[in-house]
Amino acid sequence: MFRQTKAVLQKLRYLSFNGQQHTWKQKSTSARKRAVQYQPGQKIHGFTVKEVVAVPDLFLTAVKLTHDKTGAQYLHAARDDSNNLFSVQFRTTPMDSTGVPHILEHTVLCGSEKYPCRDPFFKMLNRSLSTFMNAFTASDYTMYPFSTQNGKDFQNLLSVYLDAVFFPCLREQDFWQEGWRLENEDPTDPNSPLVFKGVVFNEMKGAFSDNERVYAQHLQNKLYPDHTYSVVSGGEPLAIPDLTWEQLRQFHATHYHPSNARFFTYGDLPLEQHLKQIEEEALSKFERINPNTEVPSQPHWSSPREDHVTCSPDALAPDPARQNTLCVSYLLGDITDTFEGFTLSLLSSLMISGPNSAFYKALIEPKIGSDFSSVVGYDGSTKEASFSIGLQGMAEEDTEKVKQIISQTINHIIEDGFEEEQIEALLHKIEIQMKHQSTNFGLSLASYIASSWNHDGDPVELLRISDSVAKFRQALKENPRFLQDKVKHYFKENTHRLTLSMSPDEAYLEKQAKAEEEKLQKKIQALSDRDRKEIYEKGLELLAAQSKTQDASCLPALKISDIEPTIPITPVQISTAGGVPAQYCEQPTNGLVYFRAMCSLNTLPEDLVLYVPLFCSVITKMGCGALDYRQQAQQMDLRTGGMSVSPQVIPDSTHLDMYEQGVLLSSSCLERNLPHMFQLWSDIFNSPHFEEVERLRVLVMMSAQELANGISYSGHMYAMTRAGRYLTPAGHLQESFGGMEQVKFMKRIAEMSDLSQVIRTLPRIKRHLLNSDNMRCAINATPQKMSDTAAQLESFMKQITGNRKERKPVRVNIVERPIDPLDDSGPSRKLVSELNFQPCQMKTFFQLPFPVNFVSESIRTVPFSHEDYASLCILARMMTAKFLHGEIREKGGAYGGGARMGGGLFSFYSYRDPNSMQTLSAFRKGIDWAKSGQFTQQDIDEAKLSVFSAVDSPVAPADKGMGRFLSGVTDEMKQSHRERLFAVSHKNLVEVAERYLSVGQKTCGVAILGPENETIAKDPSWIVK
Ligand SMILES: [Zn+2]
């Protein structure tokens, strides 16, 4: 994987909002209290303690150590969180664009001394209960993190990770597979043409099919032209074939050394055990070296620069005539200066975030472009930070105007400064982010400190966020022009700035293809007959190695008996508030209150369905009551942790042709602000401002742009959604709400010159919401705050639902389900039932300007409560690990591929795939493989572990009880599903493969997103879009 890290504040956001699932155990012996007892100077297993710091805001104790013999650095964050994390990062500073750090990141995971089997990393996914496993290549470091809630699993994974990074095999064959190789298109046919293959080669071709990514890469390369940031650490597709296996091994020897390593551990497991294992299994075998990987400061330019690049035209862009990007990027100070970095990232938010910021007013609202440029704001991922500001989706002739606006806006900021309330809103946001508990807190911390620590900044100082907040307040008090002076210094007077524009070139893809062809021909011409023969033989060898049944017995593994047999029960209380069903869930939320409401839309006329996502994205952003949209945004920032509305399609757990449709309101706030938050919600629904066309246009443009940009990143999701469209009524609605149909619809709206018809639909949708008849709500809060919250909820509900008439559903087929399954007479959920729904077979192809495909096939199977559901879940996982991964990724060269079960559909998918038809036949072969029963009990157990690690992944206090609230799946139902998962046998798997997946058994749908495709064009059974 390859990524570019974003600004500090954006990273800080990941400390909170990636809430999925988590268990927060309140333990009697507190990990952080134990850790406070370490003493500086204390020696532990070859390490010396350097510093011990309590960080009460984040509820942790930080222990900093150094390894005596090698100089390896170590940071432990002791926190009473069972989702323990390990990560090791190396400073990797390439000086060319061959992608050497990225290819190395992949190849070290292909087998090591102690674990010489192929691909131990992917195999461990099935032998562990990990909650996260991955590896990242950033611009100047490579990081290997994992997390798990199980102590034994932690030791197993640590052993595999340590051996992988310090003692990898780095076989030539791994390099071919993961990096690049020349190979016959059909490896079994020596006469088929030679082509480039390789996982990273294809991954980077895919990555560079994303224009936002292309722009970000150019911008960094050109702003820091003198050292490692001037090259592409992930690999420039055409430079990748210049890398040799020898260079790869050399890079490993010099960079993956303890003297160039930083270790980070997090959670409630004891530190000593980690240190002992790391010392014994890795560090004791090394001597200190001088890795010489420091990044020098970028010499400052004496005058600003301008540059221009091209990209491929975007077929989905809202306005084809407006596809230019322009942005100005400024070189800032060293990121190891923690307070300066903190100040600049706050400053950046004040300048660009939300409708009250100067740049939003100056650049977004005049609608010169569709949105800010993909790179915007503070970026602290390089040794010296940068700040960028500009637009995408603009016309070429507006270039000068945009440049002028940027410099004028900077002048205005220097003159006028910022409103105090705006600064307070931002500091309030930081307070909330520190209190909100996420499930991947360890990972967020690791990524939050990675860049600064990589350049020898102090990671502990970085964690003491409230110290920085206090210092910031003090600085403002001492000098009211503190921020304005910074703007003057870093922006107005800064000559190290780059203005980079990007415009589409019709021939872009063609030129790229031509360049690749030339590169290929050059390589081919240099080959002797002997070389060609060797290539053919190596291709066969690789194929044979990939096809061989693999022995993974050298790897450690958890056993099925290590899995908890029962799930912990989440107690919820169900009653009513103001006549509306309410679910209360007491949780340790650190003084935050989470309020959600589900409003079903069963009465919504058909012609409004496509407008629902748009309605959701604008309803909290147009102003309400006495507040215009700017004031509303300010109030939300000042008083809440965010308020949002999202469309929902919830398939029924018992019947494939039943579902619930609606919208979900989600919000959180500090306890003291609850009345303010309810007031905002009630204003939003009682008196929303829908009339401002210009405001709506800005929001529409931004959503359309975001959707269009998202396809190259989530193409497999779009392909799967489309493949499921004609299979169930819920699948049909899903496509309308979040599939390609919605993308195209938004593009059409963005192109309309007159939005008045759109505006008229918004109040029509609103009228169907907030009827006490089709609404339910949920509160998660601390036990102490619950009764007060319930009382406030009661009066809020009375206020908003008081004078509403009941509406007749336009769909007559509404079925009621009790919210509490044990209480039939209590409140109910209302589902749409389409028992006459006829699933049908459909193959759809979307031709898009990408060099890679996203392929999906979906099969209608059974709902959650059906006895075969568990077998299908295990089967999907097992097919992915034991068959599809090999066919689609290893042999096919796609970035990823597999199968999954959800919403009653069994879906195959591939991600960034050079193939299309071949992948469809790999799906079919996977089914034959499953039916043949050629898998072992070990394979089944591994699939079970993998499924359980997802089922048991942690749930944050904010999200406890939400599954039950939304889909009515109770803990008892989950427990019986769990028991069925445990019980799945070899026989069950073969049976479900035959019963559901065999050709002709059940209806299936196929969808492909990808470049022009001759086979499909000739085949009339495809619908081409
Ligand atoms: Zn990668």
GROMACS .gro file of N, CA and C and ligand atoms in nm, residues 1-2 102 105-106 200 203 895, ligand 1:
model
   25
    1MET      N    1   0.085  -0.119   0.000
    1MET     CA    2   0.000   0.000   0.000
    1MET      C    3   0.088   0.123   0.000
    2PHE      N    4   0.033   0.230  -0.046
    2PHE     CA    5   0.110   0.351  -0.057
    2PHE      C    6   0.023   0.467  -0.016
  102HIS      N    7   0.870   0.129  -0.180
  102HIS     CA    8   0.737   0.069  -0.190
  102HIS      C    9   0.745  -0.080  -0.226
  105GLU      N   10   0.863  -0.260   0.067
  105GLU     CA   11   0.753  -0.278   0.164
  105GLU      C   12   0.672  -0.403   0.129
  106HIS      N   13   0.648  -0.424  -0.001
  106HIS     CA   14   0.574  -0.543  -0.042
  106HIS      C   15   0.656  -0.670  -0.026
  200VAL      N   16   0.318  -0.393  -0.771
  200VAL     CA   17   0.339  -0.250  -0.749
  200VAL      C   18   0.327  -0.173  -0.881
  203GLU      N   19  -0.032  -0.137  -0.926
  203GLU     CA   20  -0.087  -0.053  -0.820
  203GLU      C   21  -0.060   0.095  -0.852
  895TYR      N   22  -0.456  -0.530  -0.787
  895TYR     CA   23  -0.415  -0.490  -0.653
  895TYR      C   24  -0.486  -0.574  -0.548
 1026ZN      ZN   25   0.150  -0.107  -0.232
   0.00000   0.00000   0.00000
